[in-house]
CSV table of C-alpha atoms in Angstrom, one decimal:
chain,number,residue,atom,x,y,z
A,125,MET,CA,68.3,187.9,57.1
A,126,MET,CA,67.7,185.4,54.3
A,127,LYS,CA,70.7,186.9,53.8
A,128,ILE,CA,72.8,186.1,56.8
A,129,TYR,CA,70.5,182.2,57.2
A,130,SER,CA,72.3,181.4,53.5
A,131,LEU,CA,75.6,182.2,54.5
A,132,PHE,CA,75.0,180.0,57.8
A,133,ILE,CA,73.6,176.6,55.8
A,134,LEU,CA,76.8,177.5,53.7
A,135,ALA,CA,79.1,177.4,55.8
A,136,VAL,CA,77.7,174.1,57.4
A,137,PHE,CA,78.0,172.6,53.9
A,138,LEU,CA,81.8,173.6,54.0
A,139,TRP,CA,82.4,172.5,57.3
A,140,GLY,CA,80.3,169.4,56.8
A,141,LEU,CA,82.6,168.6,54.3
A,142,LEU,CA,85.9,169.8,55.5
A,143,TYR,CA,85.1,166.8,58.6
A,144,GLN,CA,83.7,164.4,56.4
A,145,SER,CA,86.9,164.4,53.5
A,146,ALA,CA,89.5,164.5,57.2
A,147,PRO,CA,91.0,161.1,57.8
A,148,ALA,CA,90.1,159.3,60.6
A,149,GLN,CA,92.6,158.7,63.3
A,150,PRO,CA,93.7,154.5,63.2
A,151,GLU,CA,92.2,152.6,65.6
A,152,GLY,CA,94.6,152.1,68.6
A,153,MET,CA,96.7,155.2,67.7
A,154,VAL,CA,97.5,158.3,68.2
A,155,ALA,CA,99.1,161.5,66.1
A,156,VAL,CA,102.3,162.4,66.8
A,157,GLU,CA,102.8,166.2,64.9
A,158,GLN,CA,106.1,166.8,63.0
A,159,ASP,CA,108.8,168.0,65.1
A,160,THR,CA,113.0,169.1,65.3
A,161,PHE,CA,115.1,166.7,67.6
A,162,MET,CA,117.9,166.2,67.8
A,163,PRO,CA,118.7,162.4,68.7
A,164,PHE,CA,121.3,160.9,70.7
A,165,TYR,CA,123.9,159.5,68.0
A,166,SER,CA,124.2,162.2,64.9
A,167,SER,CA,126.8,161.5,62.5
A,168,THR,CA,126.4,164.6,60.8
A,169,GLY,CA,125.9,166.7,64.6
A,170,ASP,CA,122.6,168.3,63.0
A,171,SER,CA,119.1,167.7,64.7
A,172,VAL,CA,116.4,165.2,62.5
A,173,THR,CA,113.1,166.6,61.8
A,174,VAL,CA,110.1,163.9,61.8
A,175,ASP,CA,107.3,164.2,60.2
A,176,PRO,CA,103.8,163.4,61.5
A,177,PHE,CA,103.2,159.9,61.0
A,178,TYR,CA,100.5,157.6,63.8
A,179,ILE,CA,101.7,155.8,66.5
A,180,ASP,CA,100.6,152.6,68.6
A,181,ILE,CA,99.4,153.2,71.5
A,182,HIS,CA,101.0,151.1,73.0
A,183,PRO,CA,103.0,147.4,72.3
A,184,VAL,CA,101.5,145.2,70.2
A,185,THR,CA,100.3,142.0,73.0
A,186,ASN,CA,99.9,137.9,72.5
A,187,ALA,CA,96.5,138.0,71.4
A,188,GLU,CA,97.0,140.3,68.7
A,189,PHE,CA,100.2,138.6,67.1
A,190,LEU,CA,97.7,135.9,67.8
A,191,GLU,CA,95.5,136.5,65.1
A,192,PHE,CA,97.9,137.8,63.3
A,193,VAL,CA,99.3,134.3,63.1
A,194,LYS,CA,96.4,132.1,63.0
A,195,GLU,CA,95.8,134.1,59.3
A,196,ASN,CA,99.6,133.7,58.2
A,197,GLU,CA,100.6,129.9,58.5
A,198,LYS,CA,103.7,130.6,57.7
A,199,TRP,CA,104.9,132.8,60.6
A,200,ARG,CA,103.7,130.5,63.8
A,201,ARG,CA,106.3,129.0,65.4
A,202,SER,CA,106.8,125.5,63.6
A,203,ARG,CA,106.4,127.0,59.8
A,204,VAL,CA,109.0,129.8,60.0
A,205,LYS,CA,111.8,129.5,57.9
A,206,SER,CA,114.4,129.6,59.5
A,207,VAL,CA,116.2,132.9,57.4
A,208,PHE,CA,113.7,134.6,58.9
A,209,ALA,CA,113.4,133.9,62.9
A,210,GLY,CA,115.8,132.0,65.2
A,211,ASP,CA,115.0,129.0,67.3
A,212,SER,CA,113.9,131.6,70.3
A,213,TYR,CA,110.9,132.6,67.9
A,214,LEU,CA,107.4,133.3,70.7
A,215,ARG,CA,109.1,130.4,72.4
A,216,HIS,CA,107.1,131.2,75.0
A,217,TRP,CA,104.0,129.7,73.3
A,218,ALA,CA,102.6,126.6,74.6
A,219,THR,CA,102.1,125.9,71.0
A,220,ASP,CA,101.6,127.5,67.6
A,221,LEU,CA,98.1,128.9,68.0
A,222,GLU,CA,97.3,128.6,72.0
A,223,LEU,CA,99.8,131.4,74.6
A,224,GLY,CA,99.6,129.2,77.5
A,225,ARG,CA,98.5,128.5,80.9
A,226,ASN,CA,101.7,131.7,82.1
A,227,VAL,CA,101.2,133.8,79.3
A,228,HIS,CA,98.6,136.7,79.6
A,229,ALA,CA,96.9,137.5,76.3
A,230,ASP,CA,97.4,141.5,76.8
A,231,SER,CA,101.0,141.5,77.9
A,232,PRO,CA,102.7,142.8,74.7
A,233,VAL,CA,104.4,139.7,72.4
A,234,THR,CA,108.3,139.1,72.6
A,235,ASN,CA,110.9,136.9,70.9
A,236,VAL,CA,109.2,137.5,67.6
A,237,SER,CA,111.9,139.0,64.9
A,238,TRP,CA,112.4,141.6,62.8
A,239,PHE,CA,111.1,139.9,60.2
A,240,ALA,CA,107.9,139.4,61.7
A,241,ALA,CA,107.6,142.3,63.5
A,242,ARG,CA,107.4,143.9,60.3
A,243,ALA,CA,105.2,140.7,59.0
A,244,TYR,CA,102.8,142.0,60.5
A,245,ALA,CA,102.7,145.1,61.1
A,246,ARG,CA,102.2,144.9,56.7
A,247,TRP,CA,99.6,142.7,57.4
A,248,LYS,CA,97.8,145.4,59.0
A,249,GLY,CA,98.4,148.1,56.2
A,250,THR,CA,100.6,149.9,58.4
A,251,ARG,CA,105.0,149.7,59.2
A,252,LEU,CA,107.7,150.3,61.6
A,253,PRO,CA,108.1,152.6,63.2
A,254,THR,CA,111.6,154.4,61.9
A,255,LEU,CA,114.3,155.0,64.6
A,256,ASP,CA,114.3,158.7,64.6
A,257,GLU,CA,110.5,158.5,64.8
A,258,TRP,CA,111.1,156.1,67.7
A,259,GLU,CA,113.5,157.9,70.1
A,260,TYR,CA,111.4,161.3,69.2
A,261,VAL,CA,108.1,159.6,71.1
A,262,ALA,CA,110.5,158.0,73.7
A,263,SER,CA,112.2,161.3,74.9
A,264,ALA,CA,108.9,162.7,76.2
A,265,SER,CA,108.1,162.4,79.4
A,266,ALA,CA,104.6,162.6,81.4
A,267,VAL,CA,104.4,166.1,80.9
A,268,LYS,CA,107.7,167.2,78.8
A,269,PRO,CA,107.3,166.5,74.2
A,270,LEU,CA,112.3,166.2,75.2
A,271,ALA,CA,112.4,165.5,78.3
A,272,SER,CA,116.0,163.9,77.7
A,273,ARG,CA,117.5,166.5,79.4
A,274,ASP,CA,115.5,165.8,82.8
A,275,LYS,CA,117.9,163.7,84.7
A,276,ALA,CA,115.4,162.5,86.9
A,277,PHE,CA,112.8,161.1,83.9
A,278,VAL,CA,116.2,160.0,82.3
A,279,SER,CA,117.2,158.2,85.5
A,280,LYS,CA,113.7,157.1,86.6
A,281,ILE,CA,114.1,154.9,82.8
A,282,LEU,CA,117.4,153.7,84.3
A,283,ASP,CA,116.3,152.4,86.7
A,284,TRP,CA,113.7,149.7,83.9
A,285,TYR,CA,116.7,148.8,82.8
A,286,SER,CA,118.9,147.7,85.7
A,287,ARG,CA,115.5,145.3,86.8
A,288,PRO,CA,115.6,141.3,85.6
A,289,ASN,CA,113.1,140.5,83.4
A,290,PRO,CA,110.1,139.2,85.1
A,291,ASP,CA,108.7,135.4,85.1
A,292,GLN,CA,105.5,137.1,83.4
A,293,MET,CA,105.1,140.2,81.5
A,294,PRO,CA,102.5,143.0,82.6
A,295,ALA,CA,100.0,144.1,80.8
A,296,VAL,CA,100.8,146.7,78.0
A,297,GLY,CA,99.2,149.8,79.2
A,298,GLU,CA,98.6,149.8,82.7
A,299,ARG,CA,101.5,153.3,82.6
A,300,GLN,CA,101.2,156.7,83.0
A,301,PRO,CA,100.9,157.7,78.7
A,302,ASN,CA,104.1,160.1,78.0
A,303,TYR,CA,103.1,163.7,76.9
A,304,HIS,CA,102.0,162.5,73.4
A,305,GLY,CA,99.8,159.9,74.7
A,306,VAL,CA,101.5,156.9,73.9
A,307,HIS,CA,101.8,153.7,76.3
A,308,ASP,CA,104.8,152.0,77.4
A,309,MET,CA,107.9,153.5,75.6
A,310,HIS,CA,109.7,152.8,79.1
A,311,GLY,CA,109.4,150.1,81.8
A,312,LEU,CA,108.3,147.4,79.6
A,313,ILE,CA,110.2,145.7,76.6
A,314,TRP,CA,112.9,146.5,73.9
A,315,GLU,CA,111.2,147.3,70.6
A,316,TRP,CA,112.1,146.8,67.0
A,317,VAL,CA,112.8,149.9,64.7
A,318,GLN,CA,112.6,149.5,60.6
A,319,ASP,CA,116.2,150.8,61.1
A,320,PHE,CA,116.9,149.1,64.4
A,321,ASN,CA,120.8,148.6,62.8
A,322,THR,CA,121.7,151.9,60.5
A,323,VAL,CA,124.0,153.1,63.7
A,324,PHE,CA,126.3,150.5,63.7
A,325,ILE,CA,126.5,148.4,60.4
A,326,THR,CA,127.7,150.0,57.1
A,327,GLY,CA,127.7,146.4,54.9
A,328,GLU,CA,131.6,146.2,55.0
A,329,SER,CA,132.6,144.1,58.8
A,330,ARG,CA,135.9,146.1,59.4
A,331,ALA,CA,133.8,149.8,59.3
A,332,ASP,CA,131.6,148.1,61.3
A,333,GLU,CA,134.1,147.5,64.0
A,334,GLY,CA,135.5,150.5,63.7
A,335,GLU,CA,132.1,152.2,64.6
A,336,LEU,CA,130.9,150.4,67.6
A,337,LYS,CA,134.5,151.5,68.7
A,338,GLN,CA,134.1,155.3,68.0
A,339,PHE,CA,130.1,154.6,69.4
A,340,TYR,CA,132.4,153.0,73.0
A,341,CYS,CA,135.1,154.7,73.6
A,342,ALA,CA,135.4,158.4,75.3
A,343,ALA,CA,132.3,158.6,76.5
A,344,GLY,CA,130.0,157.2,73.7
A,345,SER,CA,131.8,158.9,70.8
A,346,SER,CA,132.0,162.8,70.0
A,347,ALA,CA,128.5,161.1,66.9
A,348,ALA,CA,126.6,161.9,70.2
A,349,ALA,CA,125.2,165.3,70.8
A,350,ASP,CA,126.5,166.7,72.7
A,351,SER,CA,123.3,167.6,74.9
A,352,ASP,CA,123.2,164.6,75.4
A,353,LYS,CA,126.0,162.7,75.6
A,354,ALA,CA,124.9,162.1,79.9
A,355,ASN,CA,122.2,160.5,78.3
A,356,TYR,CA,123.2,157.1,79.5
A,357,ALA,CA,120.1,155.9,79.0
A,358,ALA,CA,119.7,156.5,75.0
A,359,PHE,CA,123.2,154.8,74.5
A,360,LEU,CA,121.7,151.9,76.2
A,361,ARG,CA,119.6,151.9,73.4
A,362,TYR,CA,122.0,152.2,70.5
A,363,ALA,CA,124.0,149.7,71.8
A,364,PHE,CA,121.5,146.6,72.5
A,365,ARG,CA,119.8,147.8,68.9
A,366,GLY,CA,123.9,147.4,67.4
A,367,SER,CA,123.9,144.0,68.9
A,368,LEU,CA,120.8,142.6,67.0
A,369,GLU,CA,120.1,141.2,63.2
A,370,ALA,CA,117.2,140.9,62.0
A,371,ASP,CA,116.5,137.2,62.5
A,372,PHE,CA,116.8,137.5,66.6
A,373,ALA,CA,113.7,136.6,68.7
A,374,VAL,CA,114.5,137.7,72.3
A,375,GLY,CA,112.4,137.3,76.0
A,376,ASN,CA,112.4,141.2,76.6
A,377,LEU,CA,112.2,142.3,72.7
A,378,GLY,CA,108.5,143.6,71.3
A,379,PHE,CA,107.6,145.4,68.9
A,380,ARG,CA,104.6,148.9,67.9
A,381,CYS,CA,103.4,149.5,64.8
A,382,ALA,CA,103.6,153.1,62.9
A,383,ARG,CA,101.8,154.5,60.2
A,384,ASP,CA,102.4,157.9,58.0
A,385,LYS,CA,100.1,161.2,58.2
A,386,GLU,CA,98.4,161.9,55.2
């Protein structure tokens, strides 16, 4: 009896050590496990393996970004360098440190450049999600981890893409989360990713033009995954990213953060 009791105590002790050593899930994020999927655009035609990572449950809000600019003066609207953000940067805010009556604190922040989004992520000890990470999470419906071939799911996304921007952005987190527990991947804003320009930008304008021509012709180009050629919603996302530059600040473009899972 004493031996069994001793083994039980040892088991409880070891379990406690394991529990204490396990890293806590970052607040406001969910864990996404490793998986393999076929991205919409693949120059090699191969599937992509996404390593485990964390991603924000919802896009960064005006209130959250306001805290960032309060502590980082160089990212305030009146002080940011033009090379890092264009004239539209945070133009929907009343002043550098005031949102104004028509801007909700819980709505996603928009009119932020890629440089500003990346700076915020670093300030939080995180990073922007990669294109593959974002597309993988975005391919999940409410019940399926991979729903890019689900016609009803794709049609729902396209319906949002066809709507004009609302005068006031709704709050984040009001819609049903997807399979991973992530809100607002679709239906609210477009989002920056770390490598937003990798599909189109090659470093030379003539080469870039060739990339664009190939992508837009022949129903989205042969580089689009065969299984996803009907996924016009994904095509629109890649085309939109290809139109961006890192200093752009757009009224329906925001971001969320990600983090490696150790």
